[in-house]
Tab-separated table of C-alpha atoms in Angstrom:
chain	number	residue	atom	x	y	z
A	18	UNK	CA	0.000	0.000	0.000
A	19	UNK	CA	1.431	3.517	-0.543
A	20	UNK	CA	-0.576	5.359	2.064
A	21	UNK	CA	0.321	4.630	5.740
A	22	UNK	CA	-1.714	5.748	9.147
A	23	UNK	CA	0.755	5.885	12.117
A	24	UNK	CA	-1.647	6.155	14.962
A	25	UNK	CA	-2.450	5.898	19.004
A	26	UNK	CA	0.767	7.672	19.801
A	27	UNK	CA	2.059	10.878	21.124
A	28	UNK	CA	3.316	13.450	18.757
A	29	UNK	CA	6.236	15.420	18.927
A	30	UNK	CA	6.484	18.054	16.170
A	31	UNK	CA	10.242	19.077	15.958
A	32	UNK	CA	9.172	22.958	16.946
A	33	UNK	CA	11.163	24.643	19.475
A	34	UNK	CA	9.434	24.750	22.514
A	35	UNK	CA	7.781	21.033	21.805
A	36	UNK	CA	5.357	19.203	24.128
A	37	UNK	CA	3.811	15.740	23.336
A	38	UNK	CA	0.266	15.698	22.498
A	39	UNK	CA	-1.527	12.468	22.654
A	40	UNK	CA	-4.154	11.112	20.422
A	41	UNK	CA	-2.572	12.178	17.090
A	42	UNK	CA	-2.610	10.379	13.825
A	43	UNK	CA	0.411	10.963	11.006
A	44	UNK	CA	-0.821	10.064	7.641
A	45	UNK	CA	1.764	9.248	4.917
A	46	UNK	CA	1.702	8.645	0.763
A	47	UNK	CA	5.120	7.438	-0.704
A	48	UNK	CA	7.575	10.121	0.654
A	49	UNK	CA	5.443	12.310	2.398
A	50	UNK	CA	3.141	13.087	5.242
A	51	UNK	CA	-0.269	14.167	3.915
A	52	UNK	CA	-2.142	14.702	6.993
A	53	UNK	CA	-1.008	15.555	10.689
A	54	UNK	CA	-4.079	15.334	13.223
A	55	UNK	CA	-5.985	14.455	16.169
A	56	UNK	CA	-6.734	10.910	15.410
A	57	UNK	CA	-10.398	11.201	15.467
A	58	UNK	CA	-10.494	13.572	12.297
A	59	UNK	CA	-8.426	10.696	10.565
A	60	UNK	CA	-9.935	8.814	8.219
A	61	UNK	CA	-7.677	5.979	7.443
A	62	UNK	CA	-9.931	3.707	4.943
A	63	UNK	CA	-7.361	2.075	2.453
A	64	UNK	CA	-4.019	2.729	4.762
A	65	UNK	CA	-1.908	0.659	6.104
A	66	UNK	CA	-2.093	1.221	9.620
A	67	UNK	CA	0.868	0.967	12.346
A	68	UNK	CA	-0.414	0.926	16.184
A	69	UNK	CA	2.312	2.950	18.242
A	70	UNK	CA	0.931	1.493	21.305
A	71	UNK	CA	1.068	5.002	23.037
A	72	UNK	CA	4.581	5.424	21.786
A	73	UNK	CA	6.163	9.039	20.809
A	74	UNK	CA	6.963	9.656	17.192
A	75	UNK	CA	9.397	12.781	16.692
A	76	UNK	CA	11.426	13.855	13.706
A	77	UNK	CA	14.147	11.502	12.452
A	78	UNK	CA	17.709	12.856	14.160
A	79	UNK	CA	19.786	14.657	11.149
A	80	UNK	CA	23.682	14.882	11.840
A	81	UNK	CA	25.481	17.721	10.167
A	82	UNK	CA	29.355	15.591	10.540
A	83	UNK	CA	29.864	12.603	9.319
A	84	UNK	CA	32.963	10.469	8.244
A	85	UNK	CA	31.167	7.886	6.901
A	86	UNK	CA	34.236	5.272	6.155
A	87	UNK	CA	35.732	5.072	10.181
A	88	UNK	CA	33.250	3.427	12.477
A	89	UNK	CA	34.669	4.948	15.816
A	90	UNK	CA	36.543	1.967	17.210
A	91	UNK	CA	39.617	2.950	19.394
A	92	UNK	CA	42.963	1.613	18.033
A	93	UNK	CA	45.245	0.216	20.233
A	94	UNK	CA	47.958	2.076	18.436
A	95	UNK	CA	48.237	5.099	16.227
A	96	UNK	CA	46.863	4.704	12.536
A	97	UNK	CA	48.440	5.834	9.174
A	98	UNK	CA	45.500	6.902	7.985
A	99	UNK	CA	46.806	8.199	4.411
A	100	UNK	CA	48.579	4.384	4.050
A	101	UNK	CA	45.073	2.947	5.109
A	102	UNK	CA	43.389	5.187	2.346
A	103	UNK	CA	45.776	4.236	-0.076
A	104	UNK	CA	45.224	0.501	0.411
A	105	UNK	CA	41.860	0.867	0.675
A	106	UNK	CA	41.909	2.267	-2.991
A	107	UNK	CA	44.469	0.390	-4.215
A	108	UNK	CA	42.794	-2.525	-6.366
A	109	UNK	CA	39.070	-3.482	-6.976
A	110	UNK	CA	38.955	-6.151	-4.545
A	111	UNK	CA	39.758	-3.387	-1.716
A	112	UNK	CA	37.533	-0.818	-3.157
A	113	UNK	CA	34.421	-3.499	-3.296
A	114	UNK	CA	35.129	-3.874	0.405
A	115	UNK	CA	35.129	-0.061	1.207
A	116	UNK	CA	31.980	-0.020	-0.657
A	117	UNK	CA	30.503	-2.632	1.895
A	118	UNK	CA	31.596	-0.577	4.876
A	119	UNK	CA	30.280	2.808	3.122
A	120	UNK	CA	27.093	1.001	3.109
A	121	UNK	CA	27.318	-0.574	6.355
A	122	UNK	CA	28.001	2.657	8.150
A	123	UNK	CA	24.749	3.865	6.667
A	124	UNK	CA	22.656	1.802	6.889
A	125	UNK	CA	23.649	1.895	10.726
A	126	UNK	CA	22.878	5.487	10.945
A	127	UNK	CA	19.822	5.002	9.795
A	128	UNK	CA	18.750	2.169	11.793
A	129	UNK	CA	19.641	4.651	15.121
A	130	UNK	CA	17.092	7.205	13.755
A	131	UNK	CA	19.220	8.970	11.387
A	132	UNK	CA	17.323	10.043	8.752
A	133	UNK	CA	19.249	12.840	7.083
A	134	UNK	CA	23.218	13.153	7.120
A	135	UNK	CA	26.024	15.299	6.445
A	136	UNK	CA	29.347	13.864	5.207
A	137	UNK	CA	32.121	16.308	5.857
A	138	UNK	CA	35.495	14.788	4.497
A	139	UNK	CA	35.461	10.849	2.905
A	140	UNK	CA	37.701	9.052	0.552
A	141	UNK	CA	37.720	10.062	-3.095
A	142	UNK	CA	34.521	10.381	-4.059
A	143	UNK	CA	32.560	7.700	-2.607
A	144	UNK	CA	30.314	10.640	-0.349
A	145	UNK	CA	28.675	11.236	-3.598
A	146	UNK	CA	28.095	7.425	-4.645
A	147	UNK	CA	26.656	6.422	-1.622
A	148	UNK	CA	24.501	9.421	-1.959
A	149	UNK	CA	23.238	8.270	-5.338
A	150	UNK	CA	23.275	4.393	-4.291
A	151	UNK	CA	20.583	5.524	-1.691
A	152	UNK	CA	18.547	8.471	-3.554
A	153	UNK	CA	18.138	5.979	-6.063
A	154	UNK	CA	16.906	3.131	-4.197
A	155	UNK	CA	19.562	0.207	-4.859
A	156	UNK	CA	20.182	0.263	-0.475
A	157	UNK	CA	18.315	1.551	2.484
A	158	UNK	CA	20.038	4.861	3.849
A	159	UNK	CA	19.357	8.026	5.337
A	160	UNK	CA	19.084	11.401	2.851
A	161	UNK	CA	23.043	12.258	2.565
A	162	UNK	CA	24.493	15.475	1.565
A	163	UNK	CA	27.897	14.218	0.620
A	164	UNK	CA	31.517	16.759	0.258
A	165	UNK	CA	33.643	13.799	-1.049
A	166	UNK	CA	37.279	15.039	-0.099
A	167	UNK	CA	38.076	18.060	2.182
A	168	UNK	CA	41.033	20.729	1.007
A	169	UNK	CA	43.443	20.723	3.607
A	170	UNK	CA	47.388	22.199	3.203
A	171	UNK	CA	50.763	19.935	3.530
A	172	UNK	CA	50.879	19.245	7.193
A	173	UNK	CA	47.416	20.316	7.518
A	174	UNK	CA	44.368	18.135	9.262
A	175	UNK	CA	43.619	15.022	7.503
A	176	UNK	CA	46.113	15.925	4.595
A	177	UNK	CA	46.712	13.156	2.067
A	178	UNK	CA	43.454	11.262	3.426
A	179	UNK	CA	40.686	12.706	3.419
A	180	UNK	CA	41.854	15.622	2.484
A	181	UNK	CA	43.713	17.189	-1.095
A	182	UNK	CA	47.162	18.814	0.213
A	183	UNK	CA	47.175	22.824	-1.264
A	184	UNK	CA	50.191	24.113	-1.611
A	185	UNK	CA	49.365	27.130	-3.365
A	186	UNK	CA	45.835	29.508	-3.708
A	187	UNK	CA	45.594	28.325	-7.675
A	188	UNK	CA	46.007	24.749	-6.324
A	189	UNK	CA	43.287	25.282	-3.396
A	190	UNK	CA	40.945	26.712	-6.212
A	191	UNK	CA	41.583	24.281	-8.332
A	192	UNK	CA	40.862	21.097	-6.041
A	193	UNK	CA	37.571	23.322	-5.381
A	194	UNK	CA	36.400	22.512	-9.081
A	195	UNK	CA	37.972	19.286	-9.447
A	196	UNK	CA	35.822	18.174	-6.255
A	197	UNK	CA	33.174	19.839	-7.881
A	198	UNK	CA	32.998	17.781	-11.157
A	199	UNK	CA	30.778	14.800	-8.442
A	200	UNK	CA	28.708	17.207	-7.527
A	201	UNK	CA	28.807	17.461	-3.935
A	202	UNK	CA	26.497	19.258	-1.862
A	203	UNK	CA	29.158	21.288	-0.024
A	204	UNK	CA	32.936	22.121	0.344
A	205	UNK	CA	34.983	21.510	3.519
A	206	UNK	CA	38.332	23.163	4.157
A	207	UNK	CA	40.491	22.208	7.270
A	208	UNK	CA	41.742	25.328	8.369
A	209	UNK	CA	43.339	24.272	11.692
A	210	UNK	CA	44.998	21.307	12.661
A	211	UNK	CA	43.262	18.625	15.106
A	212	UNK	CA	43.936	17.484	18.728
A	213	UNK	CA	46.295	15.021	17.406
A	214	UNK	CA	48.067	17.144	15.346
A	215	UNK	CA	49.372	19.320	17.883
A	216	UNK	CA	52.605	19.645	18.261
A	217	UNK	CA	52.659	21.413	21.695
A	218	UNK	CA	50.302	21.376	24.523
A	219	UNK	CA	48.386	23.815	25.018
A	220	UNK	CA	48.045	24.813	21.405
A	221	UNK	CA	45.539	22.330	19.159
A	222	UNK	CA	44.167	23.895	16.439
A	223	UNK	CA	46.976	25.646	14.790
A	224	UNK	CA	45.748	27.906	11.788
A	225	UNK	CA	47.284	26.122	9.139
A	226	UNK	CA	45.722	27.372	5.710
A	227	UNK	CA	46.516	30.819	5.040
A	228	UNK	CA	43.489	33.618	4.856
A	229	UNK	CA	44.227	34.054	1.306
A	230	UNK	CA	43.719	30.628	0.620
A	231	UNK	CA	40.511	30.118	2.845
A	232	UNK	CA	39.279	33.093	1.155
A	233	UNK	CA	39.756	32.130	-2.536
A	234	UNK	CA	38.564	28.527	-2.274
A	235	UNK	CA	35.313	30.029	-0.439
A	236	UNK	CA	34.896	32.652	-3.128
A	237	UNK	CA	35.270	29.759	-5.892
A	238	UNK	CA	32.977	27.500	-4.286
A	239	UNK	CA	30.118	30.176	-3.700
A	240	UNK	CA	30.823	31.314	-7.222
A	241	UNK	CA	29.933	27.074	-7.963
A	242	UNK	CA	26.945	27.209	-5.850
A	243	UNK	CA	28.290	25.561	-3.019
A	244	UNK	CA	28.096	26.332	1.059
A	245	UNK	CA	31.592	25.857	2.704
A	246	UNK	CA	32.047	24.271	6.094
A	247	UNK	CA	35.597	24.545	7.529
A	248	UNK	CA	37.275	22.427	10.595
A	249	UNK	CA	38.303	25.031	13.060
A	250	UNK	CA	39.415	24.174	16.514
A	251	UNK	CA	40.839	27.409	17.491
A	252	UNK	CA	39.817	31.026	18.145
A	253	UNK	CA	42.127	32.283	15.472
A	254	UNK	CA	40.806	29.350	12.957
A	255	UNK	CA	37.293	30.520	13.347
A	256	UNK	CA	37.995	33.536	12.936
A	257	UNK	CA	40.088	33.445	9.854
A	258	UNK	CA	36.770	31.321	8.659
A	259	UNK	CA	34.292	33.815	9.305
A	260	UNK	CA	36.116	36.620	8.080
A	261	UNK	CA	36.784	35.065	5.079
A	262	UNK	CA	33.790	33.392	3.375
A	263	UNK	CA	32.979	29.960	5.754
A	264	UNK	CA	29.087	29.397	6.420
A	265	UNK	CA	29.425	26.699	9.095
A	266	UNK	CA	32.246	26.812	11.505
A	267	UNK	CA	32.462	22.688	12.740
A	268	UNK	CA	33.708	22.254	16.414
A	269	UNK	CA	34.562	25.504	16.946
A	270	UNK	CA	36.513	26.996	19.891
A	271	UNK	CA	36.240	30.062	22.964
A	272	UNK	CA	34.657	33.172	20.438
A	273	UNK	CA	35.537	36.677	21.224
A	274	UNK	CA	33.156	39.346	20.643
A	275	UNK	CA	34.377	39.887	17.201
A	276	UNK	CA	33.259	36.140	16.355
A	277	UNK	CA	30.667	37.127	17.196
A	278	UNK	CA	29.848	39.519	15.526
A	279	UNK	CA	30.957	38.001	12.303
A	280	UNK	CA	28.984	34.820	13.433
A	281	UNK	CA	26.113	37.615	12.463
A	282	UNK	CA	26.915	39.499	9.894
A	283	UNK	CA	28.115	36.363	7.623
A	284	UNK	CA	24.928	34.653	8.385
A	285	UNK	CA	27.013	31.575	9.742
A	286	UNK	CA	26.106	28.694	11.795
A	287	UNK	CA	28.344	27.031	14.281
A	288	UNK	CA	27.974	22.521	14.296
A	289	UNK	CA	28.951	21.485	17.499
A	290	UNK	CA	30.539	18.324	17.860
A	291	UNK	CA	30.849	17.712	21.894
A	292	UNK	CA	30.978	13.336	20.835
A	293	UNK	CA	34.919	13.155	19.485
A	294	UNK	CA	36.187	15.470	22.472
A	295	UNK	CA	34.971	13.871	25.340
A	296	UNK	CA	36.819	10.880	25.691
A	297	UNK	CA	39.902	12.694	25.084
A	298	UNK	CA	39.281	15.474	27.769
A	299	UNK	CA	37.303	13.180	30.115
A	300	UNK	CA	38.337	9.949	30.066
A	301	UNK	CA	41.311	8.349	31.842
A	302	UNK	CA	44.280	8.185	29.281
A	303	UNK	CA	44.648	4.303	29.876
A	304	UNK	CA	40.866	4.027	28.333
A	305	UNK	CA	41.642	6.631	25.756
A	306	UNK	CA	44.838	5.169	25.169
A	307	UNK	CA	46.245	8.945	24.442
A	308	UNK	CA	49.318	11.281	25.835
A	309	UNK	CA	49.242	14.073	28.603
A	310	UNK	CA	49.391	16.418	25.594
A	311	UNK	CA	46.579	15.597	23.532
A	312	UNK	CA	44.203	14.652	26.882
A	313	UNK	CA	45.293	18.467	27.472
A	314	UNK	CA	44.705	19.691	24.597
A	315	UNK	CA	41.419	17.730	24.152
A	316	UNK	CA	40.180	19.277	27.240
A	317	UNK	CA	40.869	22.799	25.496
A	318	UNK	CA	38.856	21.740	22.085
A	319	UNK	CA	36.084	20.362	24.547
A	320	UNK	CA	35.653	23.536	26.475
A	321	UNK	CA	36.220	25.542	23.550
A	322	UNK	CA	33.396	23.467	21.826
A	323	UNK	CA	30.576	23.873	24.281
A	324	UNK	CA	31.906	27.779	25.075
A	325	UNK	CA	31.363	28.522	21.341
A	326	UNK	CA	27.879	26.719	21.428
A	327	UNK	CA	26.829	28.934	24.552
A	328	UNK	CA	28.104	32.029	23.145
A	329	UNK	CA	26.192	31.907	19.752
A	330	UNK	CA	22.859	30.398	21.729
A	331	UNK	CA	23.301	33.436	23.680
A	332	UNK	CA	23.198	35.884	20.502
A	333	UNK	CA	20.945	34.274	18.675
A	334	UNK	CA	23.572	32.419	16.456
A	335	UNK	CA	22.277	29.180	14.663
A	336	UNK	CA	24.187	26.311	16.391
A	337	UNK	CA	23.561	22.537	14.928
A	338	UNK	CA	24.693	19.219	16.274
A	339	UNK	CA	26.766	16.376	14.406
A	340	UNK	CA	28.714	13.678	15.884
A	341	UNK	CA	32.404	13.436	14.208
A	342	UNK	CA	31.899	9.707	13.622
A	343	UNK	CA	34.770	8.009	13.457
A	344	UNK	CA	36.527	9.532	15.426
A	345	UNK	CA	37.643	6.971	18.850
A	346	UNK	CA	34.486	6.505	20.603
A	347	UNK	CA	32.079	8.293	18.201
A	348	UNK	CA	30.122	5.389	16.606
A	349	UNK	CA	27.755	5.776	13.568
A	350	UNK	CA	24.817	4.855	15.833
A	351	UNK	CA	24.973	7.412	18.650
A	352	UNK	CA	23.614	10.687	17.462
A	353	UNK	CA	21.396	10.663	21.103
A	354	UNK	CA	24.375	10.841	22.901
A	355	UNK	CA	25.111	13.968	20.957
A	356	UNK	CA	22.150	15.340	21.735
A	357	UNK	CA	22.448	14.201	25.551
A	358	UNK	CA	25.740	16.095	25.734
A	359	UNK	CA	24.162	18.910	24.154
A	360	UNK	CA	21.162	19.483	26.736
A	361	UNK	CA	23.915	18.615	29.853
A	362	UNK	CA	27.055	20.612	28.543
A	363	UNK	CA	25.562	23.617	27.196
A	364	UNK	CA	22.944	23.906	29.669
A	365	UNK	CA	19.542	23.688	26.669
A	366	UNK	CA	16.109	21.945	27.904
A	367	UNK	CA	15.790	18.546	26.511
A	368	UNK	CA	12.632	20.148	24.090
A	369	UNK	CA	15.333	22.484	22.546
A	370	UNK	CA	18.322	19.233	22.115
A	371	UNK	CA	15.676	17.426	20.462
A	372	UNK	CA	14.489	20.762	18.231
A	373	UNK	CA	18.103	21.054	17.153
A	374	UNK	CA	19.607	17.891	16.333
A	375	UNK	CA	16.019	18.085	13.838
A	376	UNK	CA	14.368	20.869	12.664
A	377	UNK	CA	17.341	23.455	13.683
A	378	UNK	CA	19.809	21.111	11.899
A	379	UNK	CA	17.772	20.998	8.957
A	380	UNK	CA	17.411	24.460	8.573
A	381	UNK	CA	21.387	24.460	8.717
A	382	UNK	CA	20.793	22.713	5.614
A	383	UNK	CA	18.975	24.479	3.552
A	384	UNK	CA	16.402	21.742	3.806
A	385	UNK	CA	13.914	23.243	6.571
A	386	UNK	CA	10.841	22.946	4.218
A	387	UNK	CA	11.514	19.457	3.212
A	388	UNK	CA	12.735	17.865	6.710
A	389	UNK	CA	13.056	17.900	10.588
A	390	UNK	CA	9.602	18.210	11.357
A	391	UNK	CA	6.253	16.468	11.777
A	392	UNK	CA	4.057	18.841	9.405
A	393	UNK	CA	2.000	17.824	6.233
A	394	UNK	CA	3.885	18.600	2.808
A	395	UNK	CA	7.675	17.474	4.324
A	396	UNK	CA	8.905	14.020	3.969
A	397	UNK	CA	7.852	11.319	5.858
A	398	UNK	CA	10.971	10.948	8.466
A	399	UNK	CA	10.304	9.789	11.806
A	400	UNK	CA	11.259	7.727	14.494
A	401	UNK	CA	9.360	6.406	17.909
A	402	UNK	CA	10.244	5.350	21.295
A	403	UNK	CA	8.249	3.591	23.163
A	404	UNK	CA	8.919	6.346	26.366
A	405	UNK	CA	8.931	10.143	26.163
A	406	UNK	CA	12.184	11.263	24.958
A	407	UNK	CA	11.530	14.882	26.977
A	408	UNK	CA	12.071	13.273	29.888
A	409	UNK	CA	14.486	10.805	29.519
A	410	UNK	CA	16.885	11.375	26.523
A	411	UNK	CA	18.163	8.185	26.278
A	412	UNK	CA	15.302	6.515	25.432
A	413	UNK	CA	16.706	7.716	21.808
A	414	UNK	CA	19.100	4.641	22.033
A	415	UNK	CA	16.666	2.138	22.079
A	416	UNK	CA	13.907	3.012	18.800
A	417	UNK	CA	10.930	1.047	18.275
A	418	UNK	CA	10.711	1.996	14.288
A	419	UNK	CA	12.371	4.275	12.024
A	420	UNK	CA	10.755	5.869	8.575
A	421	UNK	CA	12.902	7.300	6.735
A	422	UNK	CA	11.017	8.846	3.234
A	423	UNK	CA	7.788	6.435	3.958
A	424	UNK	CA	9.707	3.554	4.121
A	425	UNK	CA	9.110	1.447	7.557
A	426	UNK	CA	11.646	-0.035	10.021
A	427	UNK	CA	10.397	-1.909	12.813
A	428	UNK	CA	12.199	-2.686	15.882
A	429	UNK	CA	15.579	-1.786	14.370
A	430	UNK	CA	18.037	-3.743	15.794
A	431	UNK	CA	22.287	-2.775	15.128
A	432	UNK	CA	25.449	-4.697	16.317
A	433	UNK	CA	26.910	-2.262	18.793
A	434	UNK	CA	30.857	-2.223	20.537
A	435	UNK	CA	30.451	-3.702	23.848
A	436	UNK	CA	33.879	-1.650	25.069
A	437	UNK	CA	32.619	1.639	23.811
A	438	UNK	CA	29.387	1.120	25.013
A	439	UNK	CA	30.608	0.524	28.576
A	440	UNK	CA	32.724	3.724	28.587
A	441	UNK	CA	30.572	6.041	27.124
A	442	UNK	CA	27.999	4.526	29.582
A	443	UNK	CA	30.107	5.145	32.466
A	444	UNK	CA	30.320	8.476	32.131
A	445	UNK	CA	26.184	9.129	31.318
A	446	UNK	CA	25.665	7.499	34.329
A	447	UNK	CA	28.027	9.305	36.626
A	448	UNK	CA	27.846	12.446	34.821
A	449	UNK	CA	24.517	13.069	32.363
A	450	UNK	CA	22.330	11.007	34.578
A	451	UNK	CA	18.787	13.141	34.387
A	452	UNK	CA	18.730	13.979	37.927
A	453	UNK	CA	15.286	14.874	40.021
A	454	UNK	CA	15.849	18.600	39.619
A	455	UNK	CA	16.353	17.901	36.085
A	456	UNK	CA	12.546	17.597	35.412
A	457	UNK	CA	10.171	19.167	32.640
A	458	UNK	CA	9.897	22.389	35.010
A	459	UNK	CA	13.216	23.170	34.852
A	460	UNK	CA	13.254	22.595	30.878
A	461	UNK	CA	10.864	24.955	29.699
A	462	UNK	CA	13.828	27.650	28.744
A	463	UNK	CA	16.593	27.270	26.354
């Protein structure tokens, strides 16, 4: 059947201030929802009809930062990653295999209520086939807006990987267009180095591409069409960003008042990624299985992450929420623990977490009036719990069904890391645990 009735459940829209209203019906055809409405007005002759059982359907989660190819495992020991991109590419029996895990690492997304991703830096260009693999119906996926490779500079973050290495301005505006010929849906620059690439403690995210360059390879890519989201980790990073052509600053770092105000008058959002700093700044280094220097200097991105987010809530600055999968710890199926960190860290009600890693993320995206909320006209992508979400966030681990564009997952079930699982759990439990104060009274403000 190609029309669908979703009913006896609570409803939660996606809107900022959200509350769950009982007794709703969702009405689907194909792709999209055609009706949203107190059940009794529903007529659902000729549907097929799914009984929630009094569970809460919300928008499907939508993460703006995604390395699809790493699946977040923690390596005993460091990784080459540009010799492990280079093998991975380096005859078709490899390749066939990398196209396996790029539709793995989907499908897993999708399957922990992930129904619209971002990919922000992958190898080659297989972003923009797994885009097309999904859009066209050949595997189950979430909606992907795919950047293929990053532009990075010798030395610079991910260079030789994930990212081209620019030497020069003509070279950085050149990869521009040659990344272009896929047709991507964005560009990423790394503009800083990482907490691993530091070379001194106290110092991670070391500007590394020049101003010139950052603003040649935006001006090319707007002239293209394209948005351009750069890796900054460091107060002079984001600003060389902003004042220079980047629309979404991802991870961020401490603003100053002029960030700020160039936040505003570019129009730029900031994606905070709280996941891939955490274990570095929080965890013990003999679970982390990293140095004094970059557990230092992950504690610096990880304040610096959360400070930024706070700052631009503060001014009215559009922040969004991805993940950083694969980086150690960050999995492809735990977006809610994004959004947990993001209503604990940054101090937001649950209502608001929930409101931005949906309909505020998909605004990010130029796609706020086709996704990331429950309203008639915008595709059907959805996801229920079987508890309320606004009062217990990490019910969002544990889904009862998933619809991603009117197609129907039931009881989605994924293969999970039993070691990261335990220490990310540790740490909700003796850190994020909802407390009794934490109740809906004290989460009616942002």
């Amino acid at each position: 059947m190609r029309k669908k009735a979703f009913i006896n459940m609570q409803l939660l829209d996606g809107s900022e201030n959200m509350a769950s209203r009982p007794g709703y019906a969702v009405l689907t055809e194909e792709d999209k929802i055609v009706a949203v409405a107190p059940e009794r007005e529903v007529d659902v002759k000729d549907c097929e009809v799914f009984d929630l059982k009094g569970g809460y359907l919300m928008p499907g989660l939508i993460n703006l930062h995604v390395h699809i190819p790493s699946d977040g495992k923690p390596q005993k020991k460091a990784v080459d990653a540009r010799k492990m991109v280079k093998f991975a590419t380096s005859n078709m029996l490899t390749c066939k295999y990398l196209e396996h895990i790029y539709k793995k690492n989907v499908y897993t997304e999708l399957l922990s209520g992930v129904t619209t991703l971002r990919c922000v830096g992958g190898i080659e260009n297989y972003d923009t086939w797994i885009r097309e693999t999904v859009r066209y119906g050949k595997i189950p996926g979430p909606r992907i807006l795919a950047a293929n490779m990053a532009i990075s500079v010798p030395g610079g973050h991910m260079a030789g990987s994930l990212a081209y290495e620019a030497s020069t301005i003509e070279e950085a505006v050149r990869y521009v267009h040659n990344i272009s010929r896929d047709k991507p849906d964005l560009i990423k620059l790394m503009i800083t180095g990482g907490v691993l690439d530091a070379a001194v403690k106290g110092e991670p995210g070391v500007l590394k591409m020049p101003p010139a360059m950052v603003k040649a390879a935006c001006e090319e890519a707007h002239k293209l069409g394209y948005h351009v989201a750069a890796h900054a980790e460091s107060t002079e990073g984001v600003q060389v960003a902003l004042e220079n052509g980047v629309d979404t600053i991802e991870h961020g770092a401490s603003p100053t008042a002029e960030i700020i105000r160039l936040f505003k008058e570019r129009g730029a959002a900031h994606v905070a990624t709280i996941s891939p700093a955490l274990p570095y700044a929080l965890f013990d280094p003999s679970v982390s299985r990293v140095d004094e220097m970059s557990r230092s200097n992950g504690k610096i991105v990880f304040d610096g992450i959360i400070e930024c987010a706070k700052q631009c809530l503060a001014n009215g600055i559009p922040v969004g929420l991805g993940t950083d999968t694969g980086c150690p710890f960050v999995t492809h199926y735990d977006m809610w623990r994004e959004v947990q960190y993001f209503h604990k860290c940054c101090g937001v009600s649950k209502a608001y977490a929930l409101y931005t890693a949906t309909k505020r993320n998909a605004e990010i995206l130029g796609l706020g009036n086709v996704t990331g909320s429950i309203e008639t006209g915008k595709s059907a992508d959805f996801i229920v719990t079987e508890e309320n979400p606004l009062v217990d966030l990490t019910v969002l681990r544990n889904l009862s069904m998933v619809v991603a564009r009117g197609s129907v997952i039931s009881n989605p079930k994924i293969k999970k890391m039993p070691e990261v699982e335990a220490e990310l759990d540790k740490y909700v439990r003796s850190h994020l645990r909802d407390d009794a104060e934490d109740d809906e009274s004290t989460d009616s403000a942002v």
